[in-house]
Coordinates of C-alpha atoms in Angstrom, one line a residue:
M1 CA -1.4 -3.2 15.0
A2 CA -2.6 -0.1 13.2
I3 CA -4.7 1.1 10.3
N4 CA -2.9 1.2 7.0
S5 CA -4.5 4.1 5.1
M6 CA -2.7 2.9 1.9
I7 CA -5.2 0.1 1.6
T8 CA -7.6 1.3 -1.1
W9 CA -9.0 0.2 -4.4
D10 CA -6.0 -0.9 -6.6
S11 CA -5.1 1.8 -9.1
I12 CA -3.1 -0.8 -11.2
N13 CA -5.2 -3.9 -11.0
K14 CA -8.6 -2.8 -12.1
G15 CA -11.0 -3.0 -15.0
F16 CA -10.1 -1.1 -18.1
S17 CA -12.9 1.4 -17.7
T18 CA -12.8 1.7 -13.9
V19 CA -12.3 5.2 -12.6
L20 CA -11.0 5.9 -9.1
S21 CA -11.2 9.0 -7.0
N22 CA -11.3 10.2 -3.4
G23 CA -7.9 8.8 -2.6
N24 CA -8.7 5.6 -4.5
L25 CA -11.5 4.8 -2.1
S26 CA -14.4 5.6 -4.5
A27 CA -14.8 3.7 -7.8
I28 CA -17.0 4.0 -10.9
T29 CA -17.2 1.1 -13.3
P30 CA -19.1 2.4 -16.3
S31 CA -19.1 -1.1 -17.8
S32 CA -20.9 -3.9 -16.1
S33 CA -17.9 -6.2 -16.9
A34 CA -15.4 -3.9 -15.1
K35 CA -14.3 -4.2 -11.5
A36 CA -12.5 -2.3 -8.8
R37 CA -10.4 -4.6 -6.6
C38 CA -8.7 -3.8 -3.3
S39 CA -4.9 -3.3 -3.3
V40 CA -4.3 -5.9 -0.6
G41 CA -5.6 -9.5 -0.4
K42 CA -6.1 -11.7 2.7
T43 CA -5.7 -15.4 3.4
S44 CA -6.6 -15.5 7.1
G45 CA -8.4 -13.6 9.8
K46 CA -11.8 -12.0 10.3
W47 CA -12.3 -8.7 8.4
Y48 CA -14.9 -6.0 8.2
W49 CA -15.5 -3.1 5.7
E50 CA -18.4 -1.0 4.4
I51 CA -19.6 0.1 1.0
S52 CA -21.8 3.2 0.4
F53 CA -23.3 4.6 -2.8
S54 CA -23.7 7.9 -4.5
G55 CA -24.3 9.4 -8.0
T56 CA -26.7 7.7 -10.4
F57 CA -27.7 4.3 -9.1
G58 CA -27.0 1.5 -11.5
N59 CA -26.6 -2.2 -10.9
P60 CA -24.1 -2.7 -8.1
N61 CA -22.4 -6.0 -7.3
L62 CA -20.0 -6.3 -4.4
G63 CA -18.2 -8.9 -2.4
I64 CA -14.8 -10.7 -2.9
V65 CA -12.8 -12.1 -5.7
N66 CA -9.6 -14.1 -5.9
S67 CA -6.4 -13.5 -7.9
S68 CA -7.8 -15.3 -10.9
A69 CA -10.9 -13.1 -11.3
I70 CA -11.1 -11.2 -14.6
L71 CA -11.2 -7.5 -13.8
S72 CA -12.2 -6.3 -17.3
A73 CA -14.7 -8.9 -18.1
S74 CA -17.9 -10.3 -16.6
D75 CA -17.2 -13.5 -14.6
A76 CA -19.7 -13.1 -11.7
N77 CA -20.9 -16.7 -12.2
S78 CA -17.4 -18.1 -11.9
A79 CA -15.7 -19.8 -9.0
N80 CA -13.5 -16.7 -8.7
V81 CA -16.3 -14.5 -7.3
R82 CA -18.6 -14.4 -4.2
S83 CA -21.0 -11.5 -4.3
Y84 CA -24.2 -9.8 -3.2
Y85 CA -26.1 -8.3 -6.2
V86 CA -28.3 -5.2 -6.1
D87 CA -31.5 -7.3 -6.6
G88 CA -30.8 -9.6 -3.6
R89 CA -29.3 -12.5 -5.5
K90 CA -25.9 -14.0 -4.7
F91 CA -23.3 -15.0 -7.2
P92 CA -21.9 -17.3 -8.6
E93 CA -25.0 -19.3 -7.7
I94 CA -27.4 -16.7 -9.2
S95 CA -29.9 -17.6 -6.5
S96 CA -32.0 -15.7 -4.0
Y97 CA -30.1 -14.5 -0.9
A98 CA -31.3 -11.3 0.7
S99 CA -33.3 -8.1 0.2
N100 CA -32.4 -5.7 -2.5
Y101 CA -30.4 -2.5 -1.7
T102 CA -30.6 1.1 -3.0
I103 CA -28.5 4.2 -3.2
N104 CA -29.2 5.2 0.4
D105 CA -28.1 1.9 1.9
T106 CA -24.8 0.9 3.5
I107 CA -23.6 -2.6 2.9
S108 CA -21.2 -4.2 5.4
V109 CA -19.1 -7.1 4.4
L110 CA -17.9 -9.6 7.0
L111 CA -15.2 -11.9 5.7
D112 CA -14.2 -14.8 8.0
L113 CA -11.2 -16.5 6.6
D114 CA -10.8 -18.7 9.7
S115 CA -14.2 -20.3 9.3
G116 CA -14.5 -19.8 5.5
T117 CA -17.7 -17.8 5.6
L118 CA -18.9 -14.6 4.0
E119 CA -21.8 -12.5 5.4
F120 CA -23.4 -9.2 4.4
W121 CA -25.2 -6.6 6.5
K122 CA -27.7 -4.1 5.1
N123 CA -27.8 -1.0 7.2
G124 CA -26.5 -2.9 10.2
I125 CA -28.9 -5.8 9.8
S126 CA -27.4 -9.2 9.0
Q127 CA -28.6 -10.8 5.8
G128 CA -27.1 -14.2 6.9
F129 CA -24.2 -16.1 5.4
S130 CA -24.1 -15.8 1.7
H131 CA -21.3 -18.3 1.3
T132 CA -19.6 -20.9 3.5
N133 CA -17.1 -22.2 0.9
I134 CA -14.6 -19.4 0.4
L135 CA -11.4 -21.1 1.6
S136 CA -11.0 -22.8 -1.7
M137 CA -10.6 -19.4 -3.4
G138 CA -7.1 -18.8 -2.0
T139 CA -6.1 -15.1 -1.5
V140 CA -9.2 -13.0 -1.7
Y141 CA -9.8 -9.2 -2.2
P142 CA -12.8 -6.9 -1.7
F143 CA -14.3 -5.8 -5.0
V144 CA -17.2 -3.7 -6.5
S145 CA -18.8 -3.4 -9.9
S146 CA -21.7 -1.3 -11.1
G147 CA -23.2 0.2 -14.2
Q148 CA -23.7 -0.6 -17.9
S149 CA -22.8 2.8 -19.3
A150 CA -21.2 6.0 -18.2
S151 CA -24.7 7.5 -17.5
D152 CA -25.8 4.9 -15.0
A153 CA -22.5 4.1 -13.2
T154 CA -22.8 4.2 -9.4
V155 CA -20.0 5.7 -7.3
M156 CA -19.1 3.0 -4.8
T157 CA -17.1 4.2 -1.8
A158 CA -15.3 1.8 0.5
N159 CA -14.4 2.3 4.1
F160 CA -11.7 -0.2 4.9
G161 CA -11.2 1.3 8.4
A162 CA -9.4 4.6 7.9
S163 CA -12.6 6.4 8.8
T164 CA -15.2 5.7 11.6
F165 CA -17.5 2.9 10.6
K166 CA -21.2 3.6 10.4
F167 CA -21.9 0.3 12.1
T168 CA -19.9 -1.4 14.8
P169 CA -18.1 -4.6 13.6
P170 CA -19.0 -7.7 15.6
A171 CA -16.5 -9.0 18.2
G172 CA -13.5 -10.6 16.7
F173 CA -13.7 -8.8 13.4
L174 CA -11.0 -6.2 12.5
P175 CA -11.1 -3.3 10.0
Y176 CA -9.9 -4.6 6.6
A177 CA -7.1 -2.0 6.7
W178 CA -5.8 -3.3 10.0
E179 CA -2.2 -4.5 9.9
T180 CA 0.6 -5.6 12.2
V181 CA 3.3 -3.1 12.9
D182 CA 6.6 -3.5 14.7
K183 CA 7.9 -0.1 15.6
F184 CA 9.6 1.7 18.5
L185 CA 10.0 5.2 19.9
V186 CA 12.9 6.8 21.8
L187 CA 12.0 8.2 25.2
K188 CA 13.8 10.7 27.4
D189 CA 12.2 12.3 30.5
E190 CA 8.8 10.9 29.4
I191 CA 9.1 12.7 26.1
A192 CA 8.9 10.5 23.0
Y193 CA 11.0 11.0 19.9
G194 CA 10.0 9.6 16.6
A195 CA 9.9 10.4 12.9
V196 CA 7.5 10.6 10.0
P197 CA 8.4 10.2 6.3
S198 CA 9.0 13.6 4.7
Q199 CA 7.3 14.7 1.5
P200 CA 8.8 13.1 -1.6
L201 CA 12.3 14.5 -2.3
V202 CA 11.7 14.5 -6.0
P203 CA 8.8 16.8 -6.9
K204 CA 6.1 15.7 -9.4
L205 CA 7.7 16.2 -12.8
T206 CA 6.5 17.4 -16.2
S207 CA 9.9 17.2 -17.8
A208 CA 13.3 15.8 -17.0
V209 CA 14.3 19.0 -15.1
G210 CA 12.6 19.7 -11.7
E211 CA 12.8 22.6 -9.3
N212 CA 15.5 21.0 -7.2
G213 CA 17.4 18.8 -9.8
S214 CA 17.1 16.6 -12.9
V215 CA 16.5 13.0 -13.8
I216 CA 19.3 10.6 -14.7
S217 CA 18.8 7.3 -16.4
S218 CA 20.1 4.6 -18.7
G219 CA 18.8 4.4 -22.3
A220 CA 15.2 5.3 -22.8
Y221 CA 12.4 4.2 -25.1
T222 CA 9.9 6.5 -23.3
S223 CA 10.7 9.7 -21.3
N224 CA 12.7 9.0 -18.1
W225 CA 10.7 11.6 -16.1
F226 CA 7.6 9.5 -16.4
A227 CA 8.9 7.6 -13.4
F228 CA 8.5 10.8 -11.3
D229 CA 5.3 12.2 -12.8
G230 CA 3.0 11.0 -10.1
D231 CA 1.0 8.8 -12.6
K232 CA 1.5 5.1 -12.1
S233 CA -0.1 4.4 -15.4
T234 CA 2.8 6.0 -17.3
A235 CA 6.4 4.6 -17.1
Y236 CA 10.0 5.2 -18.0
T237 CA 10.8 2.3 -20.3
T238 CA 14.3 1.2 -21.2
N239 CA 15.3 0.5 -24.8
F240 CA 17.4 -2.6 -23.9
V241 CA 17.3 -5.7 -21.7
P242 CA 19.4 -5.1 -18.6
S243 CA 22.2 -7.4 -17.7
T244 CA 25.2 -7.6 -15.3
G245 CA 27.4 -5.8 -17.8
A246 CA 24.7 -3.3 -18.8
P247 CA 22.4 -2.5 -15.9
A248 CA 19.3 -0.3 -16.3
Y249 CA 18.9 2.6 -13.9
I250 CA 16.7 5.6 -13.0
G251 CA 17.6 8.3 -10.5
Y252 CA 17.9 11.9 -9.7
K253 CA 20.6 14.5 -9.4
F254 CA 19.8 17.0 -6.6
N255 CA 21.0 20.6 -6.8
T256 CA 22.1 20.3 -3.1
P257 CA 23.0 17.2 -1.1
V258 CA 20.0 15.3 0.4
T259 CA 19.8 12.3 2.7
V260 CA 17.6 9.4 1.5
K261 CA 16.4 7.1 4.3
R262 CA 13.7 5.3 2.3
Y263 CA 13.1 4.6 -1.3
E264 CA 10.1 3.0 -3.1
F265 CA 9.2 1.9 -6.6
L266 CA 6.5 0.3 -8.7
V267 CA 8.4 -2.0 -11.1
G268 CA 8.9 -5.8 -11.1
L269 CA 12.6 -5.8 -10.0
I270 CA 14.4 -9.1 -9.1
D271 CA 18.0 -7.9 -8.5
F272 CA 18.6 -4.3 -7.7
K273 CA 20.7 -1.7 -5.8
L274 CA 20.2 1.8 -4.5
M275 CA 23.4 3.7 -5.3
A276 CA 24.6 7.2 -4.4
S277 CA 27.3 9.6 -5.6
N278 CA 28.6 13.2 -5.2
D279 CA 30.0 13.5 -8.7
G280 CA 28.1 11.1 -10.9
V281 CA 31.2 9.1 -11.5
S282 CA 32.2 7.3 -8.3
W283 CA 29.2 5.4 -6.8
V284 CA 28.6 3.8 -3.4
T285 CA 26.0 1.1 -2.9
L286 CA 23.6 1.9 -0.1
D287 CA 21.3 -1.1 -0.3
T288 CA 21.3 -4.4 -2.3
R289 CA 18.5 -6.8 -2.8
S290 CA 18.6 -10.1 -4.7
N291 CA 16.0 -12.7 -5.9
I292 CA 13.1 -10.6 -4.8
P293 CA 9.7 -12.2 -5.9
V294 CA 8.4 -10.3 -8.9
N295 CA 5.8 -7.7 -7.8
M296 CA 4.4 -5.5 -10.6
T297 CA 1.2 -4.5 -8.9
T298 CA 2.0 -2.8 -5.6
V299 CA 4.6 -0.1 -4.6
Q300 CA 7.5 -1.6 -2.7
S301 CA 9.3 0.3 0.0
Y302 CA 12.8 -0.2 1.5
I303 CA 14.8 1.4 4.3
V304 CA 18.3 2.7 3.6
P305 CA 20.6 1.1 6.2
K306 CA 23.3 3.8 6.3
A307 CA 22.1 7.2 5.1
S308 CA 24.3 10.2 4.4
P309 CA 23.9 13.3 2.2
Y310 CA 24.6 12.8 -1.5
Y311 CA 23.9 14.7 -4.7
Y312 CA 23.1 11.7 -6.9
Y313 CA 20.8 8.7 -6.3
K314 CA 19.9 5.9 -8.6
L315 CA 18.0 2.7 -8.6
E316 CA 19.9 0.2 -10.6
T317 CA 18.8 -3.3 -11.8
T318 CA 20.4 -6.1 -13.7
K319 CA 17.3 -8.4 -13.7
A320 CA 13.6 -7.6 -13.7
T321 CA 10.3 -9.4 -14.7
S322 CA 11.5 -11.5 -17.6
V323 CA 15.1 -11.6 -18.7
R324 CA 14.0 -11.0 -22.3
D325 CA 12.1 -7.8 -21.6
W326 CA 12.7 -4.1 -21.5
I327 CA 12.0 -2.6 -18.1
Q328 CA 9.1 -0.3 -17.2
F329 CA 9.6 2.0 -14.1
N330 CA 6.1 3.1 -13.4
A331 CA 7.0 5.0 -10.2
V332 CA 10.2 5.8 -8.2
Q333 CA 10.6 8.0 -5.2
F334 CA 13.0 8.9 -2.4
Y335 CA 12.3 10.1 1.1
D336 CA 14.0 11.5 4.2
Y337 CA 12.4 11.4 7.7
T338 CA 11.2 14.4 9.7
P339 CA 11.9 14.2 13.5
V340 CA 8.9 14.7 15.7
I341 CA 8.5 15.0 19.5
I342 CA 5.4 13.5 21.2
A343 CA 4.4 15.2 24.4
P344 CA 2.9 15.2 27.0
T345 CA 0.8 12.1 26.4
L346 CA 2.0 9.0 24.5
E347 CA -0.6 6.7 23.0
E348 CA -0.1 3.4 21.4
N349 CA -1.2 4.7 18.0
D350 CA 1.9 6.9 18.1
Y351 CA 4.0 3.8 17.6
S352 CA 2.5 3.1 14.2
T353 CA 2.3 6.7 13.1
Y354 CA 5.7 8.0 14.3
G355 CA 7.7 4.9 15.3
F356 CA 11.0 3.8 13.8
V357 CA 11.3 0.5 12.1
K358 CA 14.0 -2.0 13.0
E359 CA 16.1 -1.2 9.9
D360 CA 16.5 2.4 10.9
E361 CA 19.8 3.7 12.1
I362 CA 19.4 6.4 14.7
D363 CA 22.1 8.8 15.9
L364 CA 21.4 9.5 19.6
E365 CA 24.7 11.3 20.6
K366 CA 23.5 14.8 20.1
K367 CA 20.2 14.6 21.9
H368 CA 20.1 12.1 24.7
S369 CA 22.1 10.7 27.6
H370 CA 20.1 7.6 28.4
I371 CA 17.0 6.5 26.6
L372 CA 14.3 3.8 26.8
I373 CA 13.0 1.7 23.9
K374 CA 9.3 1.1 23.9
T375 CA 7.5 -1.3 21.5
T376 CA 4.0 -2.8 21.4
N377 CA 3.4 -6.5 20.9
N378 CA 1.2 -8.0 18.2
S379 CA -2.2 -7.0 19.6
S380 CA -4.8 -4.4 19.0
V381 CA -4.3 -0.8 20.0
G382 CA -5.4 -0.3 23.5
S383 CA -4.2 -3.6 24.8
G384 CA -0.6 -3.7 23.7
K385 CA 2.3 -4.6 26.0
V386 CA 5.2 -2.2 26.5
F387 CA 8.8 -3.4 26.8
K388 CA 11.5 -1.1 28.1
H389 CA 15.3 -1.4 27.9
S390 CA 17.8 1.3 28.9
I391 CA 20.7 2.1 26.6
S392 CA 23.4 4.7 26.2
E393 CA 23.1 7.4 23.6
K394 CA 26.8 7.3 23.0
N395 CA 26.3 4.5 20.5
P396 CA 23.9 4.7 17.6
I397 CA 21.1 2.2 17.4
K398 CA 22.0 0.0 14.4
N399 CA 19.7 -2.9 14.9
V400 CA 16.5 -3.6 16.8
S401 CA 15.0 -7.1 17.2
I402 CA 11.3 -7.3 17.7
T403 CA 9.8 -10.7 18.3

């Protein structure tokens, strides 16, 4: 298991006036009806996070919401919210719960989805259970809200676990950003070999022509380079409904061949392909996905099974969101991997940071004679179990099963 630093306040699913900063960990909601919601929800487990305050202190409200909560309207007294208000009341009951808090306080949230309870701490001191009926909410997300105008909006900063907590979580509770990872490293002579994602291969664009290539796309209603501008609130929008005979696509022509080993996007695709070419005419399919559940709120990432250098890459879809709609590509990006060597000491955190995933194909012929595969089991860092298996480097690793 490891900390996923990508778990932050959601830059897409948020109140209309909510402003995020500090890597999307700090939120201002100038309207009392607006909310900031976490990018990832939970349905089970015991989770801990902390909220701190700065700026002009307004009227903070914090806790959890479910998927039905309204993010741009006030629904604190609905069944979709469980929260601890600045004056000590709890919602939706609107009844007395705990002491009030101020700008210098740190509020800890203890979410127990195994027992169905919600508890808050103020500066490390328990305020008791606020709610014991949260299992009926379904998937829940951390949230914050504060302020009635731009002049009294409080900056509310979340620590989901990427930084050291101010207070120690109780036994059994994990940082909210804690996630299971199944990865492995390649070892030779006690030196570990891994990889990290490279910087995006397509630079942040302000036009269809970048420093290392240019955007390619199907018909456009809005500018195609919006998919690569680094702003998820803008989008390349097609001017037609895609179909099997007329797919929609967005991609990039590089000035020199590059190897794409991972691609990601923010768009609700159902059926899609990643394709590559060296001339823009003859295309090969690198990855195909079908009947993917529609996800228009989080960035999806996929490994390229067989990666080789090409000039052209495109993400092509024949079906997305509704079959009657034009398609909006809010974000698209391509990545390679940068090899790393870990020596002399190997720690379990290195697996999650530098490890390969089971979809990766790794060419060992040039570097190793015999190697060992190491992987941790599903346990917290520091108590994982290591499994080893010798293999020959003469054959590439094409598949790894982790159970």
